[in-house]
Every structure is written in C-alpha cells, then in structure tokens.
mmCIF file of C-alpha atoms in Angstrom:
data_model
loop_
_atom_site.group_PDB
_atom_site.id
_atom_site.type_symbol
_atom_site.label_atom_id
_atom_site.label_comp_id
_atom_site.label_asym_id
_atom_site.label_seq_id
_atom_site.Cartn_x
_atom_site.Cartn_y
_atom_site.Cartn_z
ATOM 1 C CA UNK A 30 0.230 0.227 -0.042
ATOM 2 C CA UNK A 31 1.385 3.509 -0.441
ATOM 3 C CA UNK A 32 0.128 6.117 0.720
ATOM 4 C CA UNK A 33 0.609 10.201 -0.266
ATOM 5 C CA UNK A 34 0.603 12.325 2.594
ATOM 6 C CA UNK A 35 -0.252 15.802 1.563
ATOM 7 C CA UNK A 36 0.586 18.616 4.040
ATOM 8 C CA UNK A 37 0.465 22.143 4.243
ATOM 9 C CA UNK A 38 4.473 22.699 5.390
ATOM 10 C CA UNK A 39 7.159 20.372 7.087
ATOM 11 C CA UNK A 40 9.092 22.973 9.763
ATOM 12 C CA UNK A 41 8.683 22.218 12.949
ATOM 13 C CA UNK A 42 5.368 22.684 14.437
ATOM 14 C CA UNK A 43 2.353 19.552 16.010
ATOM 15 C CA UNK A 44 1.221 18.234 12.906
ATOM 16 C CA UNK A 45 4.512 18.305 10.993
ATOM 17 C CA UNK A 46 5.941 15.895 14.102
ATOM 18 C CA UNK A 47 3.020 13.751 13.989
ATOM 19 C CA UNK A 48 3.640 13.065 10.541
ATOM 20 C CA UNK A 49 7.288 12.636 10.458
ATOM 21 C CA UNK A 50 6.800 9.955 13.366
ATOM 22 C CA UNK A 51 4.091 8.218 11.146
ATOM 23 C CA UNK A 52 6.197 8.439 8.191
ATOM 24 C CA UNK A 53 9.264 6.296 10.365
ATOM 25 C CA UNK A 54 6.717 3.832 11.898
ATOM 26 C CA UNK A 55 5.297 3.355 8.385
ATOM 27 C CA UNK A 56 8.710 2.722 6.579
ATOM 28 C CA UNK A 57 10.405 0.897 9.470
ATOM 29 C CA UNK A 58 8.011 -1.995 8.818
ATOM 30 C CA UNK A 59 7.043 -3.481 5.797
ATOM 31 C CA UNK A 60 3.021 -4.423 6.968
ATOM 32 C CA UNK A 61 2.848 -1.154 7.106
ATOM 33 C CA UNK A 62 2.040 1.632 3.770
ATOM 34 C CA UNK A 63 4.386 2.951 2.094
ATOM 35 C CA UNK A 64 4.778 6.865 2.663
ATOM 36 C CA UNK A 65 5.390 9.723 0.153
ATOM 37 C CA UNK A 66 5.399 13.127 1.605
ATOM 38 C CA UNK A 67 4.437 16.119 -0.212
ATOM 39 C CA UNK A 68 5.148 19.212 1.293
ATOM 40 C CA UNK A 69 2.332 22.451 -0.595
ATOM 41 C CA UNK A 70 5.421 24.742 0.937
ATOM 42 C CA UNK A 71 9.164 24.676 0.187
ATOM 43 C CA UNK A 72 10.897 21.586 2.368
ATOM 44 C CA UNK A 73 11.330 22.958 5.735
ATOM 45 C CA UNK A 74 13.951 21.163 8.560
ATOM 46 C CA UNK A 75 11.356 18.287 9.174
ATOM 47 C CA UNK A 76 11.005 17.416 5.595
ATOM 48 C CA UNK A 77 14.837 17.537 5.562
ATOM 49 C CA UNK A 78 15.411 15.404 8.051
ATOM 50 C CA UNK A 79 12.757 12.882 6.663
ATOM 51 C CA UNK A 80 14.618 12.434 3.795
ATOM 52 C CA UNK A 81 17.423 12.201 4.727
ATOM 53 C CA UNK A 82 15.957 8.981 6.679
ATOM 54 C CA UNK A 83 15.133 7.891 2.929
ATOM 55 C CA UNK A 84 11.746 8.895 2.984
ATOM 56 C CA UNK A 85 10.600 9.750 -0.103
ATOM 57 C CA UNK A 86 10.065 13.471 0.473
ATOM 58 C CA UNK A 87 8.681 15.666 -2.618
ATOM 59 C CA UNK A 88 7.652 19.530 -3.126
ATOM 60 C CA UNK A 89 5.871 21.980 -4.741
ATOM 61 C CA UNK A 90 7.436 24.925 -3.591
ATOM 62 C CA UNK A 91 4.319 26.946 -3.173
ATOM 63 C CA UNK A 92 5.888 30.482 -1.652
ATOM 64 C CA UNK A 93 4.254 32.824 -3.233
ATOM 65 C CA UNK A 94 0.608 32.717 -5.136
ATOM 66 C CA UNK A 95 2.052 33.802 -8.385
ATOM 67 C CA UNK A 96 3.538 29.904 -8.491
ATOM 68 C CA UNK A 97 -0.189 28.745 -7.855
ATOM 69 C CA UNK A 98 -0.598 27.462 -11.134
ATOM 70 C CA UNK A 99 3.006 25.700 -11.293
ATOM 71 C CA UNK A 100 2.107 24.387 -8.417
ATOM 72 C CA UNK A 101 -0.857 22.480 -8.985
ATOM 73 C CA UNK A 102 0.697 21.281 -12.270
ATOM 74 C CA UNK A 103 3.584 19.574 -10.466
ATOM 75 C CA UNK A 104 0.655 18.415 -7.563
ATOM 76 C CA UNK A 105 -0.780 16.503 -10.803
ATOM 77 C CA UNK A 106 2.994 15.202 -12.049
ATOM 78 C CA UNK A 107 3.770 13.886 -8.270
ATOM 79 C CA UNK A 108 0.405 12.072 -7.856
ATOM 80 C CA UNK A 109 0.417 10.590 -11.482
ATOM 81 C CA UNK A 110 4.165 9.253 -10.360
ATOM 82 C CA UNK A 111 3.413 8.124 -7.221
ATOM 83 C CA UNK A 112 -0.006 6.526 -8.586
ATOM 84 C CA UNK A 113 -0.901 6.412 -4.626
ATOM 85 C CA UNK A 114 -3.484 2.943 -3.247
ATOM 86 C CA UNK A 115 -4.702 6.593 -0.913
ATOM 87 C CA UNK A 116 -3.909 10.044 -0.193
ATOM 88 C CA UNK A 117 -3.981 11.413 2.934
ATOM 89 C CA UNK A 118 -4.390 15.370 3.484
ATOM 90 C CA UNK A 119 -2.912 17.291 6.660
ATOM 91 C CA UNK A 120 -4.129 20.707 7.556
ATOM 92 C CA UNK A 121 -6.408 22.967 6.221
ATOM 93 C CA UNK A 122 -4.604 23.628 3.264
ATOM 94 C CA UNK A 123 -3.185 20.596 2.655
ATOM 95 C CA UNK A 124 -6.496 18.464 3.092
ATOM 96 C CA UNK A 125 -7.854 21.169 0.044
ATOM 97 C CA UNK A 126 -5.286 19.881 -2.106
ATOM 98 C CA UNK A 127 -5.481 16.869 -1.282
ATOM 99 C CA UNK A 128 -9.098 16.884 -2.681
ATOM 100 C CA UNK A 129 -7.144 18.392 -5.960
ATOM 101 C CA UNK A 130 -4.979 15.450 -6.077
ATOM 102 C CA UNK A 131 -7.772 12.463 -5.701
ATOM 103 C CA UNK A 132 -9.481 14.225 -8.873
ATOM 104 C CA UNK A 133 -6.177 14.153 -11.059
ATOM 105 C CA UNK A 134 -4.830 10.815 -9.957
ATOM 106 C CA UNK A 135 -5.924 7.599 -12.340
ATOM 107 C CA UNK A 136 -8.641 5.386 -10.809
ATOM 108 C CA UNK A 137 -10.884 5.986 -8.366
ATOM 109 C CA UNK A 138 -8.234 6.469 -5.385
ATOM 110 C CA UNK A 139 -9.559 7.138 -1.739
ATOM 111 C CA UNK A 140 -8.702 10.758 0.319
ATOM 112 C CA UNK A 141 -8.850 11.271 3.820
ATOM 113 C CA UNK A 142 -8.247 14.677 6.018
ATOM 114 C CA UNK A 143 -6.563 15.095 9.066
ATOM 115 C CA UNK A 144 -7.195 18.084 10.970
ATOM 116 C CA UNK A 145 -4.568 19.048 14.391
ATOM 117 C CA UNK A 146 -6.100 21.892 14.877
ATOM 118 C CA UNK A 147 -9.028 23.441 17.583
ATOM 119 C CA UNK A 148 -11.358 25.979 16.278
ATOM 120 C CA UNK A 149 -12.732 27.501 19.988
ATOM 121 C CA UNK A 150 -13.330 31.156 17.771
ATOM 122 C CA UNK A 151 -12.935 31.358 14.390
ATOM 123 C CA UNK A 152 -12.558 34.907 14.522
ATOM 124 C CA UNK A 153 -9.199 34.553 16.085
ATOM 125 C CA UNK A 154 -7.468 32.942 12.835
ATOM 126 C CA UNK A 155 -6.038 35.131 9.815
ATOM 127 C CA UNK A 156 -8.439 36.101 7.012
ATOM 128 C CA UNK A 157 -6.683 33.766 4.942
ATOM 129 C CA UNK A 158 -7.381 31.120 7.388
ATOM 130 C CA UNK A 159 -10.764 32.191 7.558
ATOM 131 C CA UNK A 160 -11.433 31.188 4.033
ATOM 132 C CA UNK A 161 -9.187 27.887 3.986
ATOM 133 C CA UNK A 162 -11.113 26.993 6.740
ATOM 134 C CA UNK A 163 -14.939 27.874 5.354
ATOM 135 C CA UNK A 164 -14.237 26.627 1.999
ATOM 136 C CA UNK A 165 -13.255 23.157 4.025
ATOM 137 C CA UNK A 166 -16.067 22.870 5.590
ATOM 138 C CA UNK A 167 -17.915 23.218 1.849
ATOM 139 C CA UNK A 168 -15.601 20.411 1.220
ATOM 140 C CA UNK A 169 -15.557 18.199 3.981
ATOM 141 C CA UNK A 170 -17.966 15.819 2.317
ATOM 142 C CA UNK A 171 -15.836 14.342 0.575
ATOM 143 C CA UNK A 172 -12.960 12.744 2.099
ATOM 144 C CA UNK A 173 -13.916 9.227 2.900
ATOM 145 C CA UNK A 174 -12.839 9.940 6.516
ATOM 146 C CA UNK A 175 -11.725 13.135 8.736
ATOM 147 C CA UNK A 176 -9.359 12.216 11.320
ATOM 148 C CA UNK A 177 -8.724 14.766 14.159
ATOM 149 C CA UNK A 178 -6.211 14.082 17.279
ATOM 150 C CA UNK A 179 -8.774 15.896 19.685
ATOM 151 C CA UNK A 180 -12.694 15.253 20.919
ATOM 152 C CA UNK A 181 -12.578 19.316 21.579
ATOM 153 C CA UNK A 182 -11.670 19.774 17.734
ATOM 154 C CA UNK A 183 -14.285 17.090 16.155
ATOM 155 C CA UNK A 184 -17.320 19.362 17.994
ATOM 156 C CA UNK A 185 -15.579 22.954 17.151
ATOM 157 C CA UNK A 186 -15.316 21.914 13.644
ATOM 158 C CA UNK A 187 -18.538 20.527 13.007
ATOM 159 C CA UNK A 188 -19.885 23.297 14.541
ATOM 160 C CA UNK A 189 -18.460 25.483 12.515
ATOM 161 C CA UNK A 190 -20.189 23.021 8.859
ATOM 162 C CA UNK A 191 -17.920 20.288 9.074
ATOM 163 C CA UNK A 192 -19.076 17.123 7.927
ATOM 164 C CA UNK A 193 -19.799 14.954 11.023
ATOM 165 C CA UNK A 194 -19.665 12.121 9.116
ATOM 166 C CA UNK A 195 -16.765 9.811 9.277
ATOM 167 C CA UNK A 196 -14.765 11.896 11.791
ATOM 168 C CA UNK A 197 -12.334 10.017 13.788
ATOM 169 C CA UNK A 198 -10.249 10.513 16.926
ATOM 170 C CA UNK A 199 -6.535 9.316 16.846
ATOM 171 C CA UNK A 200 -4.500 11.017 19.165
ATOM 172 C CA UNK A 201 -1.009 11.595 19.052
ATOM 173 C CA UNK A 202 1.707 9.901 19.411
ATOM 174 C CA UNK A 203 5.074 9.178 21.259
ATOM 175 C CA UNK A 204 7.775 7.030 21.271
ATOM 176 C CA UNK A 205 8.773 6.503 25.678
ATOM 177 C CA UNK A 206 11.659 5.076 23.972
ATOM 178 C CA UNK A 207 13.133 8.435 22.970
ATOM 179 C CA UNK A 208 11.337 10.819 25.464
ATOM 180 C CA UNK A 209 12.348 9.720 28.705
ATOM 181 C CA UNK A 210 13.085 10.379 32.267
ATOM 182 C CA UNK A 211 16.264 11.865 34.010
ATOM 183 C CA UNK A 212 17.700 9.198 35.775
ATOM 184 C CA UNK A 213 17.791 9.384 39.274
ATOM 185 C CA UNK A 214 21.237 11.274 40.211
ATOM 186 C CA UNK A 215 19.894 14.159 37.906
ATOM 187 C CA UNK A 216 22.293 14.333 35.469
ATOM 188 C CA UNK A 217 20.367 15.617 32.119
ATOM 189 C CA UNK A 218 18.604 18.406 34.776
ATOM 190 C CA UNK A 219 22.255 18.819 35.357
ATOM 191 C CA UNK A 220 23.587 19.203 32.260
ATOM 192 C CA UNK A 221 20.813 21.406 30.758
ATOM 193 C CA UNK A 222 21.617 24.287 33.520
ATOM 194 C CA UNK A 223 25.073 23.890 32.727
ATOM 195 C CA UNK A 224 24.659 23.971 29.008
ATOM 196 C CA UNK A 225 21.974 26.407 29.042
ATOM 197 C CA UNK A 226 23.815 29.015 31.877
ATOM 198 C CA UNK A 227 21.427 27.987 34.400
ATOM 199 C CA UNK A 228 21.542 28.197 38.133
ATOM 200 C CA UNK A 229 21.217 24.575 40.006
ATOM 201 C CA UNK A 230 18.958 26.223 42.714
ATOM 202 C CA UNK A 231 15.769 27.531 40.876
ATOM 203 C CA UNK A 232 12.698 25.688 39.643
ATOM 204 C CA UNK A 233 12.814 25.860 36.058
ATOM 205 C CA UNK A 234 9.671 25.936 34.308
ATOM 206 C CA UNK A 235 10.073 25.786 30.619
ATOM 207 C CA UNK A 236 7.587 27.268 27.643
ATOM 208 C CA UNK A 237 8.315 25.512 24.602
ATOM 209 C CA UNK A 238 6.008 26.732 21.554
ATOM 210 C CA UNK A 239 5.883 28.907 18.816
ATOM 211 C CA UNK A 240 6.020 32.541 19.581
ATOM 212 C CA UNK A 241 2.387 32.653 17.877
ATOM 213 C CA UNK A 242 -1.187 35.444 19.775
ATOM 214 C CA UNK A 243 -2.275 32.133 20.418
ATOM 215 C CA UNK A 244 0.318 30.232 22.631
ATOM 216 C CA UNK A 245 -0.018 33.460 24.988
ATOM 217 C CA UNK A 246 3.815 33.905 26.411
ATOM 218 C CA UNK A 247 2.609 36.623 27.876
ATOM 219 C CA UNK A 248 0.025 34.951 30.420
ATOM 220 C CA UNK A 249 3.246 32.399 31.514
ATOM 221 C CA UNK A 250 5.856 35.569 31.799
ATOM 222 C CA UNK A 251 3.131 36.594 33.852
ATOM 223 C CA UNK A 252 2.853 33.462 36.061
ATOM 224 C CA UNK A 253 5.955 32.849 36.419
ATOM 225 C CA UNK A 254 6.295 36.173 37.968
ATOM 226 C CA UNK A 255 3.777 36.006 40.269
ATOM 227 C CA UNK A 256 5.259 32.730 41.525
ATOM 228 C CA UNK A 257 8.480 34.732 42.223
ATOM 229 C CA UNK A 258 6.629 37.354 44.002
ATOM 230 C CA UNK A 259 4.771 34.485 46.063
ATOM 231 C CA UNK A 260 8.930 33.725 47.492
ATOM 232 C CA UNK A 261 9.380 30.940 45.084
ATOM 233 C CA UNK A 262 12.734 30.885 43.125
ATOM 234 C CA UNK A 263 11.360 30.107 39.853
ATOM 235 C CA UNK A 264 14.069 30.159 36.175
ATOM 236 C CA UNK A 265 11.523 30.391 33.118
ATOM 237 C CA UNK A 266 13.224 29.068 29.715
ATOM 238 C CA UNK A 267 11.377 30.005 26.251
ATOM 239 C CA UNK A 268 12.460 27.680 23.675
ATOM 240 C CA UNK A 269 10.141 27.594 20.018
ATOM 241 C CA UNK A 270 10.814 29.387 16.976
ATOM 242 C CA UNK A 271 10.442 33.105 17.645
ATOM 243 C CA UNK A 272 11.975 33.177 21.174
ATOM 244 C CA UNK A 273 15.719 34.201 20.465
ATOM 245 C CA UNK A 274 14.039 37.347 20.151
ATOM 246 C CA UNK A 275 11.005 38.602 21.920
ATOM 247 C CA UNK A 276 9.383 41.789 19.936
ATOM 248 C CA UNK A 277 9.227 44.764 22.299
ATOM 249 C CA UNK A 278 5.810 44.392 24.558
ATOM 250 C CA UNK A 279 6.807 40.202 25.196
ATOM 251 C CA UNK A 280 10.110 41.842 26.417
ATOM 252 C CA UNK A 281 8.802 44.574 28.343
ATOM 253 C CA UNK A 282 6.483 42.383 30.316
ATOM 254 C CA UNK A 283 10.222 39.850 31.008
ATOM 255 C CA UNK A 284 11.638 43.113 32.242
ATOM 256 C CA UNK A 285 8.939 43.753 34.554
ATOM 257 C CA UNK A 286 8.511 40.579 35.803
ATOM 258 C CA UNK A 287 11.610 38.749 35.501
ATOM 259 C CA UNK A 288 15.120 39.295 35.983
ATOM 260 C CA UNK A 289 17.434 39.164 33.778
ATOM 261 C CA UNK A 290 19.202 35.805 35.174
ATOM 262 C CA UNK A 291 15.710 34.338 35.514
ATOM 263 C CA UNK A 292 15.177 34.039 31.549
ATOM 264 C CA UNK A 293 16.499 31.738 28.738
ATOM 265 C CA UNK A 294 15.819 32.545 25.549
ATOM 266 C CA UNK A 295 17.075 29.232 23.557
ATOM 267 C CA UNK A 296 14.605 30.019 20.069
ATOM 268 C CA UNK A 297 14.047 27.163 17.602
ATOM 269 C CA UNK A 298 15.563 24.073 18.483
ATOM 270 C CA UNK A 299 15.501 20.489 17.566
ATOM 271 C CA UNK A 300 17.246 18.456 20.454
ATOM 272 C CA UNK A 301 14.005 19.065 22.677
ATOM 273 C CA UNK A 302 14.274 15.346 23.467
ATOM 274 C CA UNK A 303 17.867 16.051 24.978
ATOM 275 C CA UNK A 304 17.665 18.407 27.407
ATOM 276 C CA UNK A 305 13.341 17.926 28.182
ATOM 277 C CA UNK A 306 13.338 15.431 31.400
ATOM 278 C CA UNK A 307 16.106 17.898 32.678
ATOM 279 C CA UNK A 308 13.347 20.620 33.293
ATOM 280 C CA UNK A 309 10.742 20.435 36.549
ATOM 281 C CA UNK A 310 7.999 22.068 35.183
ATOM 282 C CA UNK A 311 6.590 22.331 31.484
ATOM 283 C CA UNK A 312 3.505 24.931 31.307
ATOM 284 C CA UNK A 313 1.788 25.745 28.283
ATOM 285 C CA UNK A 314 -0.247 28.716 28.175
ATOM 286 C CA UNK A 315 -2.477 28.840 25.033
ATOM 287 C CA UNK A 316 -5.598 31.205 25.106
ATOM 288 C CA UNK A 317 -6.813 28.935 22.115
ATOM 289 C CA UNK A 318 -6.070 26.897 19.059
ATOM 290 C CA UNK A 319 -4.512 24.046 20.820
ATOM 291 C CA UNK A 320 -5.808 20.269 20.006
ATOM 292 C CA UNK A 321 -3.640 18.188 21.145
ATOM 293 C CA UNK A 322 -0.490 19.930 22.206
ATOM 294 C CA UNK A 323 2.506 17.326 20.953
ATOM 295 C CA UNK A 324 4.618 18.608 24.262
ATOM 296 C CA UNK A 325 2.557 17.660 26.764
ATOM 297 C CA UNK A 326 2.461 14.335 25.554
ATOM 298 C CA UNK A 327 6.342 14.770 25.513
ATOM 299 C CA UNK A 328 6.947 16.397 28.663
ATOM 300 C CA UNK A 329 4.554 13.861 30.539
ATOM 301 C CA UNK A 330 7.068 10.744 28.888
ATOM 302 C CA UNK A 331 9.717 12.392 30.386
ATOM 303 C CA UNK A 332 7.904 12.210 33.544
ATOM 304 C CA UNK A 333 7.818 15.879 33.383
ATOM 305 C CA UNK A 334 4.701 17.383 35.193
ATOM 306 C CA UNK A 335 2.954 19.485 33.198
ATOM 307 C CA UNK A 336 0.619 23.139 33.930
ATOM 308 C CA UNK A 337 -1.541 23.523 31.034
ATOM 309 C CA UNK A 338 -4.421 25.713 30.005
ATOM 310 C CA UNK A 339 -7.679 23.746 29.759
ATOM 311 C CA UNK A 340 -7.398 24.287 25.535
ATOM 312 C CA UNK A 341 -8.415 21.494 23.386
ATOM 313 C CA UNK A 342 -8.225 18.065 24.846
ATOM 314 C CA UNK A 343 -5.439 19.214 27.120
ATOM 315 C CA UNK A 344 -7.363 18.503 30.775
ATOM 316 C CA UNK A 345 -7.649 14.814 29.157
ATOM 317 C CA UNK A 346 -4.328 14.316 28.070
ATOM 318 C CA UNK A 347 -2.776 15.531 31.224
ATOM 319 C CA UNK A 348 -4.580 13.267 34.103
ATOM 320 C CA UNK A 349 -2.942 13.374 36.737
ATOM 321 C CA UNK A 350 0.367 14.233 35.579
ATOM 322 C CA UNK A 351 -0.253 17.860 36.015
ATOM 323 C CA UNK A 352 -2.507 20.799 36.680
ATOM 324 C CA UNK A 353 -4.864 22.351 33.725
ATOM 325 C CA UNK A 354 -6.271 25.906 34.521
ATOM 326 C CA UNK A 355 -8.624 28.275 33.126
ATOM 327 C CA UNK A 356 -6.890 30.295 29.477
ATOM 328 C CA UNK A 357 -5.640 33.605 30.044
ATOM 329 C CA UNK A 358 -5.091 33.557 33.922
ATOM 330 C CA UNK A 359 -1.949 33.601 35.118
ATOM 331 C CA UNK A 360 -2.723 33.919 39.076
ATOM 332 C CA UNK A 361 -4.175 30.123 37.968
ATOM 333 C CA UNK A 362 -1.409 29.133 36.115
ATOM 334 C CA UNK A 363 1.583 30.717 39.296
ATOM 335 C CA UNK A 364 -1.091 28.983 41.707
ATOM 336 C CA UNK A 365 -0.174 25.401 40.113
ATOM 337 C CA UNK A 366 3.470 26.491 39.097
ATOM 338 C CA UNK A 367 4.239 26.837 43.071
ATOM 339 C CA UNK A 368 2.121 23.790 43.906
ATOM 340 C CA UNK A 369 4.305 21.753 41.907
ATOM 341 C CA UNK A 370 7.463 24.048 43.599
ATOM 342 C CA UNK A 371 6.384 23.050 46.607
ATOM 343 C CA UNK A 372 6.163 19.524 46.590
ATOM 344 C CA UNK A 373 10.174 19.249 45.346
ATOM 345 C CA UNK A 374 11.941 17.381 43.426
ATOM 346 C CA UNK A 375 11.135 14.127 44.444
ATOM 347 C CA UNK A 376 7.170 15.141 44.526
ATOM 348 C CA UNK A 377 7.705 16.301 40.762
ATOM 349 C CA UNK A 378 9.062 12.934 40.111
ATOM 350 C CA UNK A 379 6.896 11.045 41.459
ATOM 351 C CA UNK A 380 3.924 13.094 39.824
ATOM 352 C CA UNK A 381 5.455 12.746 36.147
ATOM 353 C CA UNK A 382 6.030 9.040 36.877
ATOM 354 C CA UNK A 383 1.437 9.250 36.921
ATOM 355 C CA UNK A 384 2.387 11.015 33.582
ATOM 356 C CA UNK A 385 4.785 8.776 31.903
ATOM 357 C CA UNK A 386 2.661 5.631 32.473
ATOM 358 C CA UNK A 387 -0.780 7.448 30.973
ATOM 359 C CA UNK A 388 1.528 8.408 27.871
ATOM 360 C CA UNK A 389 1.988 4.339 27.888
ATOM 361 C CA UNK A 390 -1.122 3.220 28.174
ATOM 362 C CA UNK A 391 -2.866 5.732 25.719
ATOM 363 C CA UNK A 392 -0.878 7.622 23.370
ATOM 364 C CA UNK A 393 2.824 4.971 22.433
ATOM 365 C CA UNK A 394 3.383 6.092 19.384
ATOM 366 C CA UNK A 395 3.314 1.824 18.009
ATOM 367 C CA UNK A 396 -0.278 1.826 18.541
ATOM 368 C CA UNK A 397 -1.210 4.604 17.099
ATOM 369 C CA UNK A 398 0.813 4.190 14.142
ATOM 370 C CA UNK A 399 -1.159 0.442 14.177
ATOM 371 C CA UNK A 400 -4.445 2.615 14.562
ATOM 372 C CA UNK A 401 -3.626 4.451 11.299
ATOM 373 C CA UNK A 402 -2.795 1.684 9.147
ATOM 374 C CA UNK A 403 -5.411 0.002 10.250
ATOM 375 C CA UNK A 404 -8.255 2.892 9.076
ATOM 376 C CA UNK A 405 -6.225 3.300 5.836
ATOM 377 C CA UNK A 406 -6.121 -1.208 5.275
ATOM 378 C CA UNK A 407 -10.362 -0.245 6.582
ATOM 379 C CA UNK A 408 -10.825 2.082 3.456
ATOM 380 C CA UNK A 409 -8.759 0.797 1.189
ATOM 381 C CA UNK A 410 -11.040 -2.174 1.846
ATOM 382 C CA UNK A 411 -14.350 -0.182 1.095
ATOM 383 C CA UNK A 412 -16.045 -1.399 4.139
ATOM 384 C CA UNK A 413 -19.662 0.203 4.441
ATOM 385 C CA UNK A 414 -18.480 1.523 7.633
ATOM 386 C CA UNK A 415 -15.570 2.608 9.610
ATOM 387 C CA UNK A 416 -14.092 0.854 12.214
ATOM 388 C CA UNK A 417 -15.212 1.381 15.873
ATOM 389 C CA UNK A 418 -12.495 -1.107 17.626
ATOM 390 C CA UNK A 419 -9.255 -0.067 18.618
ATOM 391 C CA UNK A 420 -9.931 3.608 19.757
ATOM 392 C CA UNK A 421 -11.332 4.413 16.731
ATOM 393 C CA UNK A 422 -14.662 6.091 17.659
ATOM 394 C CA UNK A 423 -16.742 7.311 14.307
ATOM 395 C CA UNK A 424 -17.806 10.587 16.080
ATOM 396 C CA UNK A 425 -21.126 12.777 15.392
ATOM 397 C CA UNK A 426 -19.865 15.936 17.403
#
C-alpha cells in the first residue's frame, strides 16, 4: 500500500512532527503503508530530516500565490508519478490540495483528511485562514474519513459546518523510548542547566511553543513572575520558533516580571528530547487553538509534570500528570507552579511518573501508528462503515 501524505509545510510544528513520526513507523515495517510526503511549501527542516532518513519527500515550492498554477501542475505530476493507493491530507491547506489530488489521480483512489487544530473562535484566525477553513467545510463530505487528534476539535469543526460523518479521533503518539525521564542522579538536569547557563537552585519552568498570539507567552511570563513574588525562586525558559529575540511588548513584560538572570531564550530547537527531562515543570499557556498539544505528551513521557490551560483536549491528556487551569489566567498558572514547586524534586518525580504511565497506556507511538494503518486498510477495503474498535470511534460531534 502506498499512501501519499499532502501537508501544508514541513517546518517544526505539531502536525509536521506527528507526520514525521508516523512516516518513520510506517516506513520501517513492511506490513505498514509505504509513505510518500508532499509539502505545498518549500521543504523545512522536518522535511529535510525525513528525506535524509530515506523517506520519499516532494515539494510544490509554493512560496508565493503567483506560483499557484505551476504548483498545481506539479501536484498533478507528483500524484501520477507515484500512483498512490490512498491520499491523506494534513492541515487545512493540505486537505484542500489532497481533494484536488484525488480528482487528478488515475482510478478511484480514496482520500482522507487530517485536522490537527482546534477552532474555539474562528474570528481569532487570520483572514486567509478563515477563508481556507470555510472552503474546507464546503468540501468536508468528500473525504472518506476525517481524522482529528482531539474530541474537542471534532465538536468545534462540526459546529463550523464540517461534516460529522466519518469523523474519527486518533490521538498524537509518542515514543517512550525516545522521550524518557532523567535518571535518579539528575544528570540531565545538571547538564542542561550547565549548557544553557542556568543556576542549579531555581525551579525551572519551560514554555516550549512557537511565538504566536494563540500561545499567549505574556500570560506565562506573568505567571512565573507571580510565582516568584509568592516567594518561589523560579527560572523561565522559552523555546520555540521566534523566542530567541522577543518583540518589544513581550520583552517589556519580561523586564517587569523577571530579573535578567531568571530568563533563558533558546529559540527554535531540534534537540528538545535531549534536555526536556531536565526541566522541573513544563507550562503551556495557550489562549486558544490547541487540539492535542505535542509538548504535553513529550513532557509527560519524560516524566515532567505539566501545567496547561484548558484548551482543546489538554485536560483529558494531562490526567494526574499535572494541573489544568483556565486560559488567560496568570494567577491560576502561578498557583499551579507554586504547588509543583512546593512538593520538591521527589514529589514532582512521582507526579511525572503518573504522566509517563498515562502516555505509555494511552498515547504510545506504535499503537497510534497501528491505528492509522488499520484505518487505511479499512478504507481501501471499502468497508461500509469505519472501524469502531481499537479506540477509533466514529464521532457525530
């Protein structure tokens, strides 16, 4: 079986990371589908890394609207060159491109969509994104199934006109052999602090998210500042695209709430798994837009307790592995940070182990990859109904 995955871009992000993991799992086993990846935009680092591992990766090079006719012609060429058995779209633009690809491929090739975004308030999206989302709603009965990575995302998209038929929830998957806890001696904690010039004493809170209004970094910064004013020595680490140099508004927020020696700006990183186990707490302060945040699963697999806002499926993901608080409430995040700081290293280790066991039980990468493969097999067999076993329920909203 050959599956053509059509995705908007291949930079670092949640959808891109999940596709890369899925392609790695499927490409490594002959019983699984043979993946081909097609990016609408020029290849980012995730695409380059997949290609270096031997995954078939193509790009339309669509970096400006003027290249749209050329890109559509190349899309037709790529589809007919690989002759896929199934086409899988990823993200809004990729889904629409997958619908076009299904029309130009020879034969009756089934097509699926994959939505990795929650849609709490469409007015919060950019104008062009709102347009693409609405076009997607009009076309949403074309795919044989639409995969969502959270139940919250299903409800929100159905409310915005997406077809409830064929909606399936498959969560993000994580490899607990790759994301694993620090050892009892705390060697990773020591090494990462030495590497990034962080003093050994403070409680280290990491916010690992690209700089975007939906991530609400200002609330996280204020929350850490409030925790400090409650008598706790807390150090804030920001990592993710755009966090290496903050804009004036965020920089002034940092200057107000944090001393200079209690803030680290790492920018975009490809080595998060190397130092994530050395963090004391991972915080996610998103105001909207999350569906299934990858960083929560990664941190929990590393045994790091989490504090997250109640956006998307964050509450059901965390379970006993941390705390979930209302979005836009720095005082609530600060209180959760203080609670985790007060229980000390051993208390955080015990709470982190609860999170890790939850990832192993509910979100292990091999099991999630098998669920994708089972769905693909079912669709290709043209079963009259999609599977309701293996944790892949049909969702009606």
